[in-house]
């Protein structure tokens, strides 16, 4: 028996550390980034961008640029108005959401600094960029809506500054969830009033600063209109969705559009977009009948690729005097930027179901107002709504612990869902299928040396050491694996949550797998090969994964929200199982046995009680030849399947961080970081470790370094890596990671998502540690990023580190357009 014909259980792939198949071509320079693509006769694009956050376009003089060397065309929004299509919003979170039209290149008015007003087409990229400098645009600058709180209060009636004056308001949508009205819990206002007289009420306001995804590979797009189809290569996370958006808004039949996502150098949600640049390139290529390419500069990427986060959060927590939580109320202001992005309005809604986290709140209310401003539009960034929610509740639980005089871990244990209580329906209406917060926390405490570090912290405080030690905690869960189509439909989401897979059994004994999930660095080709190898009983090396091309993978919903494994992987399992079922009657026929007498194991069909058998790969060859098939059986065992989850997916974990704070200078040093995540069954521990490490660094970066900053005129002043601080390996420490295992009960592999877990959990762990180090000095909050300056100011000016600077949070008024209540929308 050959290796191809049979697999031993000793060579089980699932759970094995496999180096990624993708890495060979990546590290040897044989990868194919979009910017590497060269086509005969290809032209290059450069964008002319507005320096103003808000202005009327008075005139555009392109004559000098037109006469520049090797310039083929200079086109404006007016030139492309009929063919450029539109950027879509796929998630209107209320029925009357205020959604401004979003032309890829406007003709009359710009609404954020960096918006494209003209495109130069030349024979080389350098010549296009040089000519772009010669385009003379006359603007009439308008007042810009920049401050989120002020923008929320502005209207046409009160003379406030409007991001889109024609709309009469900056308020886009008001979305509400109330546990009393949804039937999932009690009345939160009553719980808070009772706690004011009999218990404890904690009220805090937190700022989620604006962040920039800052992926390694800048966005790039190539469009070739010269064949039977228009082919677009793009550094995108969503080739299938992009193809749909192109067809839906330009009128080009979907069958005439092919979108390819070649090797994509990271995304983190930042490439989960139908971008103006893609639409402009598509329109220019069609107009000129020539291939075109656009690759952004890093400063363009930071300025105009969508941003993330940017929220003000006001929370009120009610509890008894012994620390038992009784109610939680969340009021949220979310900055959408200049436009409502493809899923931008829905990002805060995802967080709505996570503010209660792992805790048994009897009453809960969530109110969210999304707001338009004259800044770069925001959308999903690693975690998408869940990091914002996790940060707020984990900060708040620490405040409650301090108020009632409890160890913050003990307070959490007092209030969290116990492992024997799963499955558990939360106050937000979600059913958590499995988990064990006790086990993850116990393991994290052991690795961290929790009691010893607490003792050291006490010694430093007692001695008045200028360098104080803080211990930060984040016990979290998240909803991922987007997700059941019916639930998404109830939330007015514009697409489903299913995924598609196909398994092709080649006559040579090899296996081709087609998946609708589109990788951008996660290791799909490796993990999916391991699943197929185990399930089908073929060697890992004999499995080839195809993805990211709408011509090859005709159905799919792409990659975001930690859905690839728990949704795409399940589709793959279903397809493999169909292959086995289709092979059975052929095997029975060739072995002259009954189908009921066949067993399948290790890639081999055998007749029960005999040594007769055939490998599934041999049956594939026999089906291809079709010389001896049963009557009525088709000459193929290839199969495909579509999987729609029955529930979201709920990984969890405990993260512990020790930070040293110099009370004289505000300088910070990370002493130790331990995380124990429960992501169910693990396919490839090596890939998981990489995902966790990368996620940790992104979450820690929000806590300590990253922030997109605008000046008073709406110019992004952190528009390069000189000013937008990304950490390097030199800025971080070696993390200690481990796992406990509570298999998911809602998918056959027992897996849970991991791609966003590190980012979601780490930010509050770090900030809790920083605040814990100086709480005895009167500090209760420090606004992120916790720079030495902010830490020093918090220590020396009474405590809050600028966490609530600016105007007070406005009260939510549901009477204006775009503010209909949607209680229970997620049910």
Short mmCIF file of C-alpha atoms in Angstrom, two decimals, residues 300-653:
data_model
loop_
_atom_site.label_atom_id
_atom_site.label_comp_id
_atom_site.label_asym_id
_atom_site.label_seq_id
_atom_site.Cartn_x
_atom_site.Cartn_y
_atom_site.Cartn_z
CA UNK A 300 -1.51 57.92 0.89
CA UNK A 301 -2.28 54.67 2.69
CA UNK A 302 -2.17 56.28 6.12
CA UNK A 303 -4.25 59.23 4.96
CA UNK A 304 -6.95 57.61 2.81
CA UNK A 305 -7.18 53.88 3.49
CA UNK A 306 -9.98 53.55 6.01
CA UNK A 307 -9.27 54.05 9.71
CA UNK A 308 -10.56 52.14 12.72
CA UNK A 309 -12.07 52.63 16.20
CA UNK A 310 -12.71 56.36 17.05
CA UNK A 311 -15.41 56.26 19.73
CA UNK A 312 -16.44 57.96 22.92
CA UNK A 313 -17.91 55.50 25.42
CA UNK A 314 -19.96 56.46 28.47
CA UNK A 315 -20.71 53.51 30.76
CA UNK A 316 -22.75 53.13 33.91
CA UNK A 317 -22.37 49.93 35.94
CA UNK A 318 -24.62 49.00 38.84
CA UNK A 319 -23.60 46.49 41.51
CA UNK A 320 -24.31 45.43 45.06
CA UNK A 321 -21.87 46.41 47.79
CA UNK A 322 -20.30 42.94 47.67
CA UNK A 323 -19.40 43.42 43.99
CA UNK A 324 -22.19 41.48 42.26
CA UNK A 325 -23.08 43.24 39.04
CA UNK A 326 -26.75 44.13 38.54
CA UNK A 327 -26.86 46.31 35.45
CA UNK A 328 -24.85 47.89 32.63
CA UNK A 329 -25.74 50.87 30.45
CA UNK A 330 -23.61 51.89 27.47
CA UNK A 331 -23.90 55.15 25.53
CA UNK A 332 -21.66 55.23 22.48
CA UNK A 333 -20.65 57.89 19.96
CA UNK A 334 -18.99 56.38 16.90
CA UNK A 335 -17.19 58.46 14.27
CA UNK A 336 -17.91 57.19 10.76
CA UNK A 337 -15.71 59.79 9.09
CA UNK A 338 -16.87 61.39 5.84
CA UNK A 339 -18.82 58.41 4.51
CA UNK A 340 -20.62 55.32 5.75
CA UNK A 341 -18.17 52.61 4.68
CA UNK A 342 -19.02 49.15 3.42
CA UNK A 343 -19.71 47.80 6.94
CA UNK A 344 -18.59 50.86 8.93
CA UNK A 345 -21.94 51.66 10.48
CA UNK A 346 -22.28 48.09 11.71
CA UNK A 347 -18.95 47.86 13.52
CA UNK A 348 -20.31 49.39 16.75
CA UNK A 349 -23.34 47.10 16.51
CA UNK A 350 -21.04 44.08 16.68
CA UNK A 351 -19.69 45.52 19.92
CA UNK A 352 -23.22 45.87 21.29
CA UNK A 353 -23.38 42.14 21.97
CA UNK A 354 -20.00 42.07 23.73
CA UNK A 355 -20.07 44.81 26.39
CA UNK A 356 -21.58 42.30 28.82
CA UNK A 357 -18.66 40.00 27.97
CA UNK A 358 -18.32 36.93 30.21
CA UNK A 359 -20.40 38.40 33.04
CA UNK A 360 -23.91 37.60 34.21
CA UNK A 361 -25.53 41.02 34.01
CA UNK A 362 -29.25 40.85 34.87
CA UNK A 363 -30.01 44.07 32.97
CA UNK A 364 -28.36 45.77 29.99
CA UNK A 365 -28.91 48.65 27.61
CA UNK A 366 -26.79 49.76 24.64
CA UNK A 367 -27.31 53.06 22.82
CA UNK A 368 -25.19 53.97 19.81
CA UNK A 369 -25.16 57.14 17.74
CA UNK A 370 -23.07 57.01 14.58
CA UNK A 371 -21.80 60.40 13.41
CA UNK A 372 -20.43 61.82 10.15
CA UNK A 373 -17.33 64.04 10.27
CA UNK A 374 -14.84 65.46 7.77
CA UNK A 375 -12.21 62.83 8.44
CA UNK A 376 -11.14 59.69 6.63
CA UNK A 377 -13.96 57.15 6.81
CA UNK A 378 -13.76 54.40 9.41
CA UNK A 379 -14.56 50.73 9.10
CA UNK A 380 -13.52 47.36 10.50
CA UNK A 381 -10.10 47.09 12.11
CA UNK A 382 -8.86 43.85 13.70
CA UNK A 383 -11.63 42.87 16.10
CA UNK A 384 -14.22 45.31 14.69
CA UNK A 385 -16.34 46.44 17.63
CA UNK A 386 -15.28 43.70 20.02
CA UNK A 387 -11.98 45.32 21.12
CA UNK A 388 -13.86 48.52 21.87
CA UNK A 389 -16.41 46.66 24.00
CA UNK A 390 -13.84 44.49 25.74
CA UNK A 391 -11.70 47.50 26.61
CA UNK A 392 -14.61 49.33 28.21
CA UNK A 393 -15.98 46.47 30.30
CA UNK A 394 -12.57 45.25 31.46
CA UNK A 395 -11.58 48.78 32.50
CA UNK A 396 -14.92 49.12 34.27
CA UNK A 397 -14.58 45.84 36.18
CA UNK A 398 -11.26 47.04 37.54
CA UNK A 399 -12.94 50.25 38.70
CA UNK A 400 -15.64 48.25 40.45
CA UNK A 401 -13.03 46.08 42.14
CA UNK A 402 -11.24 49.17 43.44
CA UNK A 403 -14.49 50.66 44.67
CA UNK A 404 -15.55 47.59 46.68
CA UNK A 405 -12.02 46.71 47.79
CA UNK A 406 -11.67 43.35 46.04
CA UNK A 407 -8.88 41.76 44.07
CA UNK A 408 -9.89 42.35 40.43
CA UNK A 409 -9.54 38.67 39.53
CA UNK A 410 -11.74 37.65 42.44
CA UNK A 411 -14.34 40.18 41.38
CA UNK A 412 -14.38 38.76 37.87
CA UNK A 413 -14.74 35.21 39.13
CA UNK A 414 -17.64 36.31 41.30
CA UNK A 415 -19.52 37.55 38.24
CA UNK A 416 -18.51 35.38 35.33
CA UNK A 417 -20.41 32.45 33.80
CA UNK A 418 -19.27 29.20 35.41
CA UNK A 419 -18.14 26.35 33.18
CA UNK A 420 -21.03 24.12 34.27
CA UNK A 421 -23.53 26.78 33.15
CA UNK A 422 -22.77 26.41 29.43
CA UNK A 423 -24.55 26.72 27.07
CA UNK A 424 -25.50 30.11 28.48
CA UNK A 425 -27.81 32.75 27.02
CA UNK A 426 -26.48 36.20 27.80
CA UNK A 427 -28.36 39.39 28.61
CA UNK A 428 -27.55 40.52 25.05
CA UNK A 429 -29.39 37.51 23.65
CA UNK A 430 -26.46 35.41 22.40
CA UNK A 431 -25.99 31.76 23.34
CA UNK A 432 -22.41 30.99 24.34
CA UNK A 433 -21.98 27.31 23.52
CA UNK A 434 -18.89 26.39 25.56
CA UNK A 435 -16.16 27.81 27.74
CA UNK A 436 -14.17 27.44 30.92
CA UNK A 437 -13.04 30.79 32.27
CA UNK A 438 -11.87 29.18 35.52
CA UNK A 439 -9.39 26.88 33.77
CA UNK A 440 -7.92 29.60 31.54
CA UNK A 441 -7.54 31.98 34.48
CA UNK A 442 -5.96 29.38 36.75
CA UNK A 443 -3.38 28.53 34.11
CA UNK A 444 -2.66 32.20 33.40
CA UNK A 445 -2.16 32.93 37.11
CA UNK A 446 0.24 30.01 37.37
CA UNK A 447 2.35 31.09 34.39
CA UNK A 448 2.29 34.73 35.45
CA UNK A 449 3.22 34.21 39.08
CA UNK A 450 0.24 36.36 40.07
CA UNK A 451 0.54 36.14 43.84
CA UNK A 452 4.30 36.76 43.78
CA UNK A 453 3.90 39.86 41.60
CA UNK A 454 1.14 41.19 43.85
CA UNK A 455 3.51 40.77 46.79
CA UNK A 456 6.25 42.64 44.91
CA UNK A 457 3.77 45.40 44.08
CA UNK A 458 2.97 45.82 47.78
CA UNK A 459 6.65 46.00 48.71
CA UNK A 460 7.27 48.74 46.14
CA UNK A 461 4.33 50.78 47.34
CA UNK A 462 5.28 50.37 50.98
CA UNK A 463 8.86 51.48 50.25
CA UNK A 464 7.83 54.46 48.13
CA UNK A 465 9.80 53.19 45.13
CA UNK A 466 9.82 55.71 42.29
CA UNK A 467 9.22 52.82 39.86
CA UNK A 468 5.88 51.25 40.66
CA UNK A 469 4.53 47.91 39.47
CA UNK A 470 1.06 47.50 38.01
CA UNK A 471 -0.81 44.30 37.21
CA UNK A 472 -3.37 44.35 34.43
CA UNK A 473 -6.14 41.85 33.78
CA UNK A 474 -8.33 41.11 30.80
CA UNK A 475 -10.72 38.18 30.91
CA UNK A 476 -12.56 38.26 27.62
CA UNK A 477 -14.74 36.54 25.11
CA UNK A 478 -15.66 37.55 21.58
CA UNK A 479 -18.20 36.68 18.93
CA UNK A 480 -16.58 35.72 15.66
CA UNK A 481 -17.02 33.49 12.66
CA UNK A 482 -19.41 35.88 10.94
CA UNK A 483 -21.94 34.20 10.93
CA UNK A 484 -25.51 32.88 10.70
CA UNK A 485 -27.14 34.44 7.66
CA UNK A 486 -30.51 34.73 9.37
CA UNK A 487 -29.01 36.67 12.27
CA UNK A 488 -27.16 38.96 9.89
CA UNK A 489 -30.40 39.44 8.01
CA UNK A 490 -32.17 40.45 11.22
CA UNK A 491 -29.48 43.10 11.69
CA UNK A 492 -30.10 44.39 8.14
CA UNK A 493 -26.66 43.26 6.98
CA UNK A 494 -26.45 43.23 3.19
CA UNK A 495 -24.98 39.75 2.73
CA UNK A 496 -25.05 36.28 4.23
CA UNK A 497 -22.58 34.51 6.47
CA UNK A 498 -22.12 31.24 4.59
CA UNK A 499 -18.96 29.95 2.92
CA UNK A 500 -18.33 27.63 0.00
CA UNK A 501 -15.76 24.93 -0.73
CA UNK A 502 -15.06 22.43 -3.50
CA UNK A 503 -12.90 19.31 -3.49
CA UNK A 504 -11.57 18.02 -6.83
CA UNK A 505 -10.15 14.51 -6.91
CA UNK A 506 -7.57 14.43 -9.69
CA UNK A 507 -6.91 11.19 -11.59
CA UNK A 508 -3.23 11.22 -10.56
CA UNK A 509 -4.18 10.84 -6.91
CA UNK A 510 -3.73 14.48 -5.98
CA UNK A 511 -6.40 16.75 -4.51
CA UNK A 512 -7.37 20.28 -5.47
CA UNK A 513 -9.37 22.26 -2.92
CA UNK A 514 -11.19 25.47 -3.84
CA UNK A 515 -12.27 27.78 -1.03
CA UNK A 516 -14.23 31.02 -1.01
CA UNK A 517 -12.14 32.27 1.90
CA UNK A 518 -9.43 34.61 0.63
CA UNK A 519 -6.17 34.58 2.58
CA UNK A 520 -4.01 37.59 3.29
CA UNK A 521 -1.43 36.03 5.57
CA UNK A 522 -3.37 33.67 7.84
CA UNK A 523 -2.03 30.35 6.54
CA UNK A 524 -5.15 29.01 4.82
CA UNK A 525 -3.19 26.84 2.41
CA UNK A 526 -1.53 25.01 5.28
CA UNK A 527 -4.40 24.63 7.73
CA UNK A 528 -6.93 23.66 5.07
CA UNK A 529 -4.48 21.08 3.68
CA UNK A 530 -4.20 19.56 7.14
CA UNK A 531 -7.98 19.27 7.47
CA UNK A 532 -8.35 17.62 4.06
CA UNK A 533 -5.37 15.31 4.61
CA UNK A 534 -6.87 13.99 7.83
CA UNK A 535 -10.45 13.79 6.67
CA UNK A 536 -9.69 12.26 3.29
CA UNK A 537 -6.67 10.20 4.33
CA UNK A 538 -4.22 11.59 1.78
CA UNK A 539 -0.75 13.05 2.32
CA UNK A 540 -0.55 16.71 3.33
CA UNK A 541 1.77 17.36 0.40
CA UNK A 542 -0.79 16.05 -2.09
CA UNK A 543 -3.37 18.75 -1.28
CA UNK A 544 -3.37 22.00 -3.24
CA UNK A 545 -5.50 24.95 -2.02
CA UNK A 546 -6.89 27.38 -4.61
CA UNK A 547 -8.41 30.68 -3.54
CA UNK A 548 -8.66 34.41 -4.16
CA UNK A 549 -9.77 34.26 -7.80
CA UNK A 550 -13.44 34.61 -8.69
CA UNK A 551 -12.87 32.63 -11.88
CA UNK A 552 -11.49 29.65 -9.95
CA UNK A 553 -13.53 30.08 -6.78
CA UNK A 554 -16.89 31.07 -8.20
CA UNK A 555 -18.66 31.35 -4.82
CA UNK A 556 -17.46 32.84 -1.58
CA UNK A 557 -17.82 35.55 1.04
CA UNK A 558 -14.12 36.08 1.68
CA UNK A 559 -12.11 36.67 4.86
CA UNK A 560 -12.77 38.86 7.91
CA UNK A 561 -14.18 38.45 11.40
CA UNK A 562 -12.16 35.29 12.21
CA UNK A 563 -14.45 33.28 9.94
CA UNK A 564 -12.05 31.38 7.68
CA UNK A 565 -11.60 28.26 9.79
CA UNK A 566 -14.90 28.07 11.65
CA UNK A 567 -16.99 28.79 8.54
CA UNK A 568 -14.73 28.06 5.55
CA UNK A 569 -13.22 25.03 7.28
CA UNK A 570 -16.64 23.57 7.95
CA UNK A 571 -17.64 24.02 4.30
CA UNK A 572 -14.50 22.11 3.43
CA UNK A 573 -15.39 19.28 5.82
CA UNK A 574 -18.83 18.98 4.24
CA UNK A 575 -17.32 18.86 0.76
CA UNK A 576 -14.82 16.15 1.76
CA UNK A 577 -17.57 14.07 3.34
CA UNK A 578 -19.54 14.33 0.10
CA UNK A 579 -16.50 13.05 -1.82
CA UNK A 580 -16.40 10.00 0.44
CA UNK A 581 -20.13 9.39 0.03
CA UNK A 582 -19.92 9.71 -3.78
CA UNK A 583 -16.98 7.30 -3.83
CA UNK A 584 -18.81 4.61 -1.85
CA UNK A 585 -21.00 3.09 -4.58
CA UNK A 586 -18.06 3.01 -6.98
CA UNK A 587 -15.88 1.32 -4.34
CA UNK A 588 -18.61 -1.20 -3.59
CA UNK A 589 -19.01 -1.96 -7.27
CA UNK A 590 -15.29 -2.43 -7.88
CA UNK A 591 -14.87 -4.53 -4.71
CA UNK A 592 -18.02 -6.55 -5.51
CA UNK A 593 -19.47 -5.76 -2.09
CA UNK A 594 -22.49 -4.06 -0.60
CA UNK A 595 -22.23 -0.36 0.21
CA UNK A 596 -23.41 -1.23 3.73
CA UNK A 597 -20.40 -3.51 4.20
CA UNK A 598 -17.85 -0.79 3.45
CA UNK A 599 -15.78 1.06 6.03
CA UNK A 600 -13.68 4.16 5.35
CA UNK A 601 -10.55 4.91 7.36
CA UNK A 602 -7.13 6.35 6.63
CA UNK A 603 -8.05 7.14 3.05
CA UNK A 604 -9.12 3.58 2.28
CA UNK A 605 -12.41 1.79 1.73
CA UNK A 606 -12.35 -1.76 3.03
CA UNK A 607 -14.87 -4.56 3.10
CA UNK A 608 -15.77 -5.30 6.68
CA UNK A 609 -14.24 -8.58 7.88
CA UNK A 610 -11.87 -8.96 4.89
CA UNK A 611 -8.54 -7.60 3.69
CA UNK A 612 -10.10 -6.31 0.48
CA UNK A 613 -9.92 -2.57 -0.05
CA UNK A 614 -9.19 0.40 -2.29
CA UNK A 615 -7.85 3.87 -1.64
CA UNK A 616 -10.13 6.82 -2.35
CA UNK A 617 -7.50 8.10 -4.78
CA UNK A 618 -7.74 4.83 -6.75
CA UNK A 619 -11.48 5.34 -6.95
CA UNK A 620 -10.90 8.85 -8.29
CA UNK A 621 -8.77 7.33 -11.06
CA UNK A 622 -11.42 4.71 -11.80
CA UNK A 623 -14.10 7.42 -11.97
CA UNK A 624 -11.93 9.40 -14.41
CA UNK A 625 -11.46 6.37 -16.68
CA UNK A 626 -15.16 5.46 -16.33
CA UNK A 627 -14.51 1.96 -17.72
CA UNK A 628 -16.34 0.10 -14.98
CA UNK A 629 -18.82 2.25 -13.11
CA UNK A 630 -22.19 1.22 -11.67
CA UNK A 631 -25.17 2.10 -13.80
CA UNK A 632 -26.46 5.60 -13.14
CA UNK A 633 -23.32 6.81 -11.35
CA UNK A 634 -21.55 9.85 -12.78
CA UNK A 635 -17.88 9.72 -13.72
CA UNK A 636 -16.69 11.98 -10.90
CA UNK A 637 -16.44 12.03 -7.16
CA UNK A 638 -15.69 15.77 -7.03
CA UNK A 639 -17.96 17.56 -4.58
CA UNK A 640 -18.81 21.00 -3.31
CA UNK A 641 -20.65 22.34 -0.28
CA UNK A 642 -21.93 25.55 1.25
CA UNK A 643 -21.95 25.93 5.02
CA UNK A 644 -24.00 28.44 6.98
CA UNK A 645 -23.22 28.46 10.72
CA UNK A 646 -25.94 27.95 13.29
CA UNK A 647 -24.32 30.37 15.72
CA UNK A 648 -21.45 32.74 16.21
CA UNK A 649 -18.24 31.38 17.68
CA UNK A 650 -17.01 32.33 21.17
CA UNK A 651 -13.29 31.99 21.96
CA UNK A 652 -12.18 33.35 25.32
CA UNK A 653 -9.12 33.77 27.45
#
